Amino acid sequence: MSTNPITTQCCIVGGGPAGMMAGYLLARAGVDVVVLEKHADFLRDFRGDTIHPSTLELMHELGLLDAFLRLPHRKVERLVGEIGNVRVTMAEFTRLSTACKFLVFMPQWDFLDFLADHGRRYAGFHLMMNAQATGLIERDGRVVGARANTEAGAAEIRADLVIGADGRHSTIRERAGLKVDDLGAPMDVLWMRLSRRPDDYAEVFGHFEAGGILIMVDRGDYWQCAYVIQKGSADELMKRDIADFRRMILALSPWLGERVNELKSWDDVKLLTVALDRLPQWYRPGLLCIGDAAHAMSPIGGVGINLAVQDAVAAANILTEPLRAGAVTVDHLARVQARRQWPTRVTQAFQRAIQNRVIGPVLAGAQPKPPLAVKLLDWFPALRGIPARFIGIGVRPEHIRTKEAA
Ligand SMILES: Cc1cc2nc3c(=O)[nH]c(=O)nc-3n(C[C@H](O)[C@H](O)[C@H](O)COP(=O)(O)OP(=O)(O)OC[C@H]3O[C@@H](n4cnc5c(N)ncnc54)[C@H](O)[C@@H]3O)c2cc1C
């Protein structure tokens, strides 16, 4: 990397799960990488905090698993749902054949800090915090870098390849003029924390009732709660007294009792809008989008981080050698899309099916009933390995194919 302008082999925009994993893997393989992250740190509450067995498997392949699991985390072996008044175990990760037969809840900033710390061990890893990409530099129809506002002022980062990993509101895909297909999402999510008591349930817990859905994630001394609402209805709801919202939560989970009073005002509740979309084409000459920038994922199944990380691994597997040789072509970029497009489509089809058949009708007031597939999981525990595999590993899992540079 040099300064004024900065030159590097690969400029990655966005220090989320996709960008940090791609940056780490490329630097580990001897590629010079600049990662631009617009925030000063990774501290963000209410981001997805799930690390799936497939990501843990990658940590295992990288020889980082023991160090990773020394960070504070909670293990989750099964996912449980309450549909009306029927309680069902929907997935059991203990049935997987991976090194870790559990899912881990870990604050996302710890995961990203871990990747940053390990990335810094390589000379070619340059993470710039407080650096917001504002546009692309193009020459003869090819992207040759990115412009950014950094702590030192406006900067140009010249690169053989720009990777857009800047999430579902991606500036990069917009500046590149890449077309987005919006698949629609009928819901948004209100996030909040409520205290957890030692004798509460100890699982990820979803409660479905006519008119409302509450997902509760066990975070040790508190529950991370997601109250699902109809898309676009937050403004109206948040004009009402917070006491109304407390009553809505109690209607779904009366056992929370006076704990709902911990929500003193709407300041204690965060709105997260949900998007489900994808790019028909993830690349242009000199530019590739991965993670949510290529395909925004809904929170259903908590698989977005998993997919973002898997994209990063596929990108590193396919692009390391061309990057080292300074010879990345559109064919290489097309190979990354071809590899990851199918898992994305399958996962989004699953999320759409749940949106349309379960979440949409329930939010519109239909009384939820466990579908036959869910009843089968209850009757035949061995079947719980199937959703565990889909959620925990996903389709077409990636493996580390790059070697650490000498
Ligand atoms: C309500 C909600 C809950 C969710 N819960 C889960 C969950 O529990 N588990 C799960 O797996 N998935 C969950 N998801 C999905 C998950 O958050 C995403 O799929 C995942 O974070 C995508 O990772 P990413 O690295 O592609 O993008 P992001 O995580 O969005 O990271 C993008 C990064 O780019 C940075 N950035 C953006 N613009 C710029 C710029 N111009 N310049 C520099 N940096 C920039 C951002 O600050 C950010 O750090 C949830 C989604 C929603 C909406």
Coordinates of C-alpha atoms and ligand atoms in Angstrom, one line a residue:
M1 CA 0.0 0.0 0.0
S2 CA 1.3 3.5 -0.8
T3 CA -0.2 6.9 0.0
N4 CA -1.4 9.8 -2.2
P5 CA -3.2 8.2 -3.8
I6 CA -3.2 4.9 -1.8
T7 CA -2.5 2.0 -4.1
T8 CA -3.3 -1.6 -3.2
Q9 CA -4.2 -4.9 -4.9
C10 CA -7.7 -5.1 -3.5
C11 CA -9.9 -2.4 -1.9
I12 CA -12.7 -3.8 0.2
V13 CA -15.5 -1.4 1.1
G14 CA -17.3 -2.4 4.4
G15 CA -15.9 -4.0 7.5
G16 CA -18.9 -6.3 8.2
P17 CA -18.7 -10.1 8.3
A18 CA -18.2 -10.3 4.5
G19 CA -15.6 -7.6 4.2
M20 CA -13.6 -8.5 7.3
M21 CA -13.5 -12.2 6.4
A22 CA -12.5 -11.4 2.7
G23 CA -9.8 -9.0 4.0
Y24 CA -8.4 -11.4 6.4
L25 CA -8.2 -14.3 4.0
L26 CA -6.7 -12.3 1.1
A27 CA -4.1 -10.8 3.4
R28 CA -3.3 -14.2 4.9
A29 CA -2.7 -15.4 1.3
G30 CA -0.2 -12.6 0.6
V31 CA -2.5 -10.1 -1.2
D32 CA -2.3 -6.4 -0.3
V33 CA -5.7 -5.3 1.0
V34 CA -7.3 -2.1 2.2
V35 CA -10.5 -2.4 4.1
L36 CA -12.6 0.8 4.4
E37 CA -15.1 0.9 7.3
K38 CA -17.1 4.0 7.8
H39 CA -17.6 3.6 11.6
A40 CA -14.9 4.3 14.1
D41 CA -15.3 0.9 15.7
F42 CA -17.4 -2.3 15.3
L43 CA -19.6 -1.5 18.3
R44 CA -23.2 -1.9 17.0
D45 CA -26.0 -3.2 19.1
F46 CA -28.8 -5.3 17.6
R47 CA -26.7 -6.5 14.6
G48 CA -27.0 -10.3 14.0
D49 CA -24.8 -12.0 16.6
T50 CA -25.0 -15.5 15.4
I51 CA -21.9 -17.5 14.4
H52 CA -23.0 -20.7 12.7
P53 CA -21.4 -24.2 12.7
S54 CA -20.2 -23.6 9.2
T55 CA -18.3 -20.4 10.2
L56 CA -16.9 -22.3 13.2
E57 CA -15.8 -25.0 10.8
L58 CA -13.9 -22.4 8.8
M59 CA -12.2 -21.2 12.1
H60 CA -11.3 -24.8 12.7
E61 CA -9.8 -25.1 9.1
L62 CA -7.8 -21.9 9.8
G63 CA -6.5 -23.2 13.1
L64 CA -8.3 -20.3 14.9
L65 CA -11.1 -22.2 16.6
D66 CA -9.6 -22.6 20.1
A67 CA -8.6 -18.9 20.2
F68 CA -12.1 -17.9 18.9
L69 CA -14.0 -20.0 21.5
R70 CA -12.0 -18.3 24.2
L71 CA -14.0 -15.1 23.6
P72 CA -17.1 -14.8 25.7
H73 CA -20.0 -16.6 23.9
R74 CA -23.1 -18.6 24.5
K75 CA -23.6 -22.0 22.8
V76 CA -27.1 -22.9 21.4
E77 CA -27.8 -26.5 20.6
R78 CA -31.4 -26.2 19.5
L79 CA -34.0 -23.7 18.3
V80 CA -37.4 -23.8 19.9
G81 CA -40.7 -22.3 18.7
E82 CA -44.1 -21.8 20.3
I83 CA -46.8 -21.7 17.7
G84 CA -50.1 -20.8 19.4
N85 CA -49.7 -22.9 22.5
V86 CA -47.8 -25.8 20.9
R87 CA -44.0 -25.8 21.8
V88 CA -41.8 -27.5 19.2
T89 CA -38.1 -28.0 18.8
M90 CA -37.4 -27.0 15.2
A91 CA -33.6 -27.7 14.8
E92 CA -31.0 -29.6 16.8
F93 CA -27.4 -28.8 15.9
T94 CA -26.1 -31.7 18.0
R95 CA -27.0 -33.9 15.0
L96 CA -24.4 -32.2 12.7
S97 CA -21.1 -33.7 11.7
T98 CA -19.1 -30.4 12.1
A99 CA -16.4 -29.8 14.6
C100 CA -18.8 -27.7 16.6
K101 CA -22.3 -29.1 17.0
F102 CA -23.8 -25.8 18.2
L103 CA -24.4 -22.3 17.1
V104 CA -22.6 -19.5 19.0
F105 CA -24.0 -16.2 20.1
M106 CA -21.3 -13.7 20.3
P107 CA -21.4 -9.9 20.0
Q108 CA -20.7 -9.2 16.3
W109 CA -18.0 -6.6 17.4
D110 CA -16.1 -9.4 19.1
F111 CA -16.2 -11.5 15.9
L112 CA -15.1 -8.6 13.8
D113 CA -12.4 -7.4 16.2
F114 CA -11.1 -11.0 16.2
L115 CA -10.8 -11.0 12.4
A116 CA -9.1 -7.6 12.5
D117 CA -6.6 -8.7 15.2
H118 CA -5.6 -11.7 13.2
G119 CA -5.6 -9.8 10.0
R120 CA -3.1 -7.3 11.4
R121 CA -0.6 -10.1 11.7
Y122 CA -0.1 -9.9 7.9
A123 CA 1.9 -7.1 6.3
G124 CA -0.7 -6.7 3.5
F125 CA -3.7 -6.1 5.8
H126 CA -4.7 -2.4 6.1
L127 CA -7.9 -1.6 8.0
M128 CA -9.0 2.0 7.8
M129 CA -11.7 2.9 10.3
N130 CA -13.7 6.1 10.0
A131 CA -13.2 5.8 6.2
Q132 CA -16.4 6.1 4.2
A133 CA -16.4 5.2 0.5
T134 CA -18.2 7.8 -1.5
G135 CA -17.7 6.7 -5.0
L136 CA -15.8 4.7 -7.6
I137 CA -12.9 5.7 -9.8
E138 CA -13.3 4.4 -13.3
R139 CA -11.1 4.3 -16.4
D140 CA -12.3 3.1 -19.9
G141 CA -15.3 1.4 -18.4
R142 CA -13.3 -0.4 -15.7
V143 CA -13.5 0.3 -12.0
V144 CA -9.9 1.1 -10.8
G145 CA -10.5 2.3 -7.3
A146 CA -12.7 4.0 -4.8
R147 CA -13.0 7.5 -3.3
A148 CA -13.4 7.8 0.4
N149 CA -13.7 10.4 3.2
T150 CA -11.1 9.4 5.8
E151 CA -9.8 10.9 9.0
A152 CA -7.0 12.5 7.0
G153 CA -9.4 14.0 4.5
A154 CA -10.6 12.9 1.0
A155 CA -8.6 9.9 -0.3
E156 CA -8.3 7.9 -3.5
I157 CA -7.7 4.2 -3.2
R158 CA -6.4 2.8 -6.5
A159 CA -6.9 -1.0 -6.7
D160 CA -6.9 -3.8 -9.2
L161 CA -10.2 -4.9 -7.7
V162 CA -12.8 -3.2 -5.5
I163 CA -15.0 -5.5 -3.4
G164 CA -18.3 -3.9 -2.4
A165 CA -19.1 -5.5 1.0
D166 CA -21.0 -2.4 2.4
G167 CA -24.3 -4.1 3.3
R168 CA -27.8 -3.8 2.2
H169 CA -27.8 -0.1 1.6
S170 CA -24.6 -0.4 -0.5
T171 CA -23.2 2.8 -1.9
I172 CA -20.9 0.8 -4.1
R173 CA -23.6 -1.2 -5.9
E174 CA -25.5 2.0 -6.4
R175 CA -22.5 4.0 -7.7
A176 CA -21.7 1.0 -10.0
G177 CA -25.2 1.2 -11.4
L178 CA -25.8 -2.5 -10.7
K179 CA -29.5 -3.4 -11.0
V180 CA -31.2 -4.6 -7.9
D181 CA -34.2 -7.1 -7.9
D182 CA -36.4 -6.3 -4.8
L183 CA -38.0 -9.5 -3.6
G184 CA -40.1 -7.7 -0.9
A185 CA -40.4 -8.3 2.8
P186 CA -43.7 -7.9 4.6
M187 CA -42.1 -7.0 8.0
D188 CA -39.8 -4.8 10.0
V189 CA -38.4 -5.6 13.4
L190 CA -38.3 -3.8 16.7
W191 CA -35.4 -4.8 18.8
M192 CA -35.0 -4.4 22.5
R193 CA -33.5 -5.9 25.6
L194 CA -35.3 -7.4 28.6
S195 CA -33.6 -8.9 31.6
R196 CA -33.3 -12.6 31.8
R197 CA -33.6 -14.7 35.0
P198 CA -31.6 -17.9 35.7
D199 CA -34.8 -20.0 35.7
D200 CA -36.0 -18.7 32.3
Y201 CA -35.9 -20.9 29.2
A202 CA -32.4 -21.4 27.9
E203 CA -33.0 -21.4 24.2
V204 CA -33.6 -19.2 21.3
F205 CA -37.2 -18.9 21.5
G206 CA -39.9 -17.8 19.0
H207 CA -43.5 -17.1 19.9
F208 CA -46.1 -16.9 17.1
E209 CA -49.6 -15.7 18.0
A210 CA -52.3 -14.2 15.8
G211 CA -51.2 -10.6 15.1
G212 CA -47.7 -10.8 16.7
I213 CA -44.4 -12.6 16.6
L214 CA -41.7 -12.3 19.3
I215 CA -38.3 -13.9 18.9
M216 CA -36.2 -14.0 22.1
V217 CA -32.5 -14.8 22.1
D218 CA -30.9 -15.9 25.3
R219 CA -27.9 -13.6 25.9
G220 CA -27.1 -14.7 29.5
D221 CA -28.3 -12.0 31.8
Y222 CA -30.7 -10.5 29.2
W223 CA -33.0 -11.5 26.4
Q224 CA -32.4 -9.9 23.0
C225 CA -36.0 -9.5 21.8
A226 CA -37.2 -9.0 18.2
Y227 CA -40.9 -7.9 17.9
V228 CA -41.9 -8.4 14.3
I229 CA -44.3 -5.8 12.9
Q230 CA -46.0 -5.3 9.5
K231 CA -43.7 -3.4 7.1
G232 CA -44.1 0.4 7.4
S233 CA -46.2 0.2 10.5
A234 CA -43.5 1.4 12.9
D235 CA -44.2 5.1 12.6
E236 CA -47.9 4.7 13.6
L237 CA -47.0 2.3 16.4
M238 CA -44.3 4.5 17.8
K239 CA -46.7 7.5 18.0
R240 CA -48.6 5.5 20.7
D241 CA -47.8 5.3 24.4
I242 CA -45.0 2.8 25.1
A243 CA -47.4 1.2 27.6
D244 CA -49.4 -0.1 24.6
F245 CA -46.3 -1.8 23.3
R246 CA -45.6 -3.3 26.7
R247 CA -49.1 -4.8 26.6
M248 CA -48.5 -6.2 23.1
I249 CA -45.4 -8.0 24.3
L250 CA -47.2 -9.3 27.4
A251 CA -50.0 -10.6 25.2
L252 CA -47.4 -12.8 23.5
S253 CA -45.3 -13.7 26.5
P254 CA -47.2 -13.1 29.8
W255 CA -44.4 -14.8 31.8
L256 CA -42.2 -11.7 31.2
G257 CA -44.4 -9.9 33.8
E258 CA -43.2 -6.6 35.2
R259 CA -40.0 -6.9 33.2
V260 CA -41.7 -5.2 30.3
N261 CA -41.5 -2.0 32.4
E262 CA -37.8 -1.9 31.6
L263 CA -39.0 -0.4 28.3
K264 CA -39.3 3.1 29.7
S265 CA -39.7 5.0 26.4
W266 CA -39.4 4.4 22.7
D267 CA -35.7 5.2 23.1
D268 CA -35.3 1.7 24.5
V269 CA -36.7 0.2 21.2
K270 CA -34.7 0.2 17.9
L271 CA -36.4 -0.1 14.5
L272 CA -34.6 -2.3 11.9
T273 CA -36.0 -2.3 8.5
V274 CA -35.9 -5.7 6.7
A275 CA -35.0 -6.0 3.0
L276 CA -34.8 -9.1 0.8
D277 CA -33.2 -8.4 -2.6
R278 CA -30.4 -9.5 -4.9
L279 CA -28.3 -8.3 -7.9
P280 CA -28.9 -10.2 -11.1
Q281 CA -25.2 -9.5 -11.8
W282 CA -22.8 -9.1 -8.9
Y283 CA -19.8 -7.6 -10.8
R284 CA -18.5 -5.2 -13.4
P285 CA -14.9 -5.1 -14.7
G286 CA -12.8 -4.3 -11.6
L287 CA -15.7 -4.6 -9.2
L288 CA -17.4 -7.4 -7.3
C289 CA -20.2 -7.2 -4.7
I290 CA -20.5 -9.8 -1.9
G291 CA -22.6 -10.3 1.2
D292 CA -25.7 -8.2 1.7
A293 CA -24.4 -5.8 -0.9
A294 CA -25.1 -8.6 -3.5
H295 CA -28.1 -10.0 -1.8
A296 CA -29.8 -8.4 1.3
M297 CA -31.0 -11.2 3.6
S298 CA -34.0 -11.2 5.9
P299 CA -33.4 -12.1 9.5
I300 CA -35.4 -15.3 9.1
G301 CA -33.2 -18.2 10.1
G302 CA -30.4 -15.9 11.2
V303 CA -28.4 -16.9 8.1
G304 CA -27.3 -13.6 6.7
I305 CA -23.9 -13.5 8.4
N306 CA -23.3 -17.1 7.4
L307 CA -24.0 -16.3 3.8
A308 CA -21.8 -13.2 3.9
V309 CA -18.9 -15.2 5.3
Q310 CA -19.3 -18.0 2.8
D311 CA -19.3 -15.4 -0.1
A312 CA -16.0 -14.0 1.3
V313 CA -14.4 -17.5 1.4
A314 CA -15.5 -18.3 -2.2
A315 CA -14.2 -14.9 -3.3
A316 CA -10.8 -15.5 -1.7
N317 CA -10.6 -19.1 -3.1
I318 CA -11.2 -17.9 -6.6
L319 CA -9.5 -14.5 -6.6
T320 CA -6.3 -14.9 -4.6
E321 CA -4.1 -16.2 -7.5
P322 CA -5.5 -13.7 -10.1
L323 CA -5.0 -10.9 -7.6
R324 CA -1.4 -11.9 -6.8
A325 CA -0.7 -12.1 -10.5
G326 CA -2.4 -8.7 -11.2
A327 CA -4.7 -10.4 -13.7
V328 CA -8.3 -10.4 -12.4
T329 CA -10.7 -10.7 -15.3
V330 CA -14.5 -10.5 -15.5
D331 CA -14.5 -14.3 -15.9
H332 CA -13.0 -14.7 -12.4
L333 CA -15.7 -12.4 -11.0
A334 CA -18.4 -14.3 -12.8
R335 CA -17.0 -17.5 -11.3
V336 CA -17.6 -16.1 -7.8
Q337 CA -21.2 -15.2 -8.6
A338 CA -21.8 -18.6 -10.2
R339 CA -20.5 -20.3 -7.1
R340 CA -22.5 -18.3 -4.6
Q341 CA -25.7 -17.5 -6.6
W342 CA -27.3 -20.8 -6.1
P343 CA -27.0 -20.9 -2.3
T344 CA -28.3 -17.4 -2.2
R345 CA -31.3 -18.2 -4.3
V346 CA -32.2 -21.3 -2.3
T347 CA -31.8 -19.5 1.0
Q348 CA -33.9 -16.5 -0.2
A349 CA -36.6 -18.9 -1.5
F350 CA -36.8 -20.4 1.9
Q351 CA -37.0 -17.0 3.6
R352 CA -39.7 -15.9 1.1
A353 CA -41.7 -19.1 1.8
I354 CA -41.7 -18.4 5.5
Q355 CA -42.5 -14.7 4.9
N356 CA -45.5 -15.5 2.7
R357 CA -46.9 -18.6 4.4
V358 CA -46.2 -17.9 8.0
I359 CA -45.1 -14.3 8.9
G360 CA -47.4 -12.3 6.5
P361 CA -50.6 -14.2 7.5
V362 CA -49.8 -14.2 11.2
L363 CA -49.1 -10.5 11.2
A364 CA -52.4 -10.0 9.4
G365 CA -54.2 -11.7 12.3
A366 CA -54.4 -15.4 11.2
Q367 CA -54.2 -17.9 14.1
P368 CA -50.9 -19.7 13.6
K369 CA -50.9 -23.5 13.4
P370 CA -47.8 -25.7 13.2
P371 CA -47.5 -26.8 9.6
L372 CA -47.1 -30.6 9.0
A373 CA -43.4 -30.3 8.5
V374 CA -43.0 -28.7 11.9
K375 CA -45.2 -31.4 13.5
L376 CA -43.0 -34.1 11.9
L377 CA -40.0 -32.5 13.6
D378 CA -41.8 -32.9 16.9
W379 CA -42.8 -36.5 16.3
F380 CA -39.5 -37.7 14.8
P381 CA -36.5 -36.0 16.5
A382 CA -34.1 -37.5 14.0
L383 CA -35.6 -35.1 11.4
R384 CA -34.4 -32.1 13.4
G385 CA -31.0 -32.5 11.9
I386 CA -32.4 -31.4 8.5
P387 CA -33.3 -27.8 9.5
A388 CA -30.1 -27.8 11.7
R389 CA -28.1 -28.5 8.6
F390 CA -29.9 -25.9 6.4
I391 CA -29.6 -23.2 9.0
G392 CA -26.2 -24.2 10.6
I393 CA -24.3 -25.1 7.5
G394 CA -26.4 -23.9 4.5
V395 CA -26.3 -25.2 1.0
R396 CA -22.9 -25.5 -0.8
P397 CA -20.7 -24.9 2.2
E398 CA -17.3 -23.4 1.4
H399 CA -13.9 -24.5 2.7
I400 CA -10.6 -22.7 3.0
R401 CA -8.6 -23.5 -0.2
T402 CA -6.0 -20.7 0.1
K403 CA -2.7 -21.2 1.8
E404 CA -1.0 -18.8 4.3
A405 CA 1.7 -16.9 2.4
A406 CA 5.3 -17.7 3.6
Ligands
LIG1 C1 -33.3 -7.0 11.9 C2 -32.2 -7.9 11.3 C3 -31.7 -8.9 12.1 C4 -30.7 -9.8 11.6 N1 -30.3 -10.7 12.5 C5 -29.4 -11.6 12.0 C6 -28.9 -12.7 12.8 O1 -29.3 -12.8 14.0 N2 -28.0 -13.6 12.2 C7 -27.6 -13.4 10.9 O2 -26.8 -14.3 10.5 N3 -28.0 -12.4 10.2 C8 -28.9 -11.5 10.6 N4 -29.4 -10.5 9.8 C9 -28.8 -10.4 8.5 C10 -27.3 -9.9 8.7 O3 -27.3 -8.7 9.5 C11 -26.7 -9.6 7.3 O4 -27.0 -10.5 6.4 C12 -25.1 -9.5 7.4 O5 -24.7 -8.6 8.4 C13 -24.5 -9.2 6.1 O6 -23.1 -9.0 6.3 P1 -22.3 -8.0 5.3 O7 -20.9 -8.0 5.8 O8 -22.6 -8.3 3.9 O9 -23.0 -6.6 5.6 P2 -23.1 -5.7 6.9 O10 -23.1 -6.5 8.1 O11 -24.2 -4.8 6.7 O12 -21.7 -4.9 6.9 C14 -21.5 -3.8 6.1 C15 -20.4 -2.9 6.7 O13 -20.1 -1.9 5.7 C16 -20.0 -0.6 6.4 N5 -20.3 0.4 5.4 C17 -21.5 0.7 4.8 N6 -21.4 1.6 3.9 C18 -20.1 2.0 3.8 C19 -19.3 2.9 3.1 N7 -19.8 3.7 2.2 N8 -18.0 3.0 3.3 C20 -17.4 2.2 4.3 N9 -18.0 1.3 5.0 C21 -19.4 1.2 4.8 C22 -21.0 -0.7 7.5 O14 -20.7 0.2 8.5 C23 -20.9 -2.2 7.9 O15 -19.9 -2.3 8.9 C24 -30.3 -9.6 10.3 C25 -30.8 -8.6 9.5 C26 -31.7 -7.7 10.0 C27 -32.3 -6.6 9.1

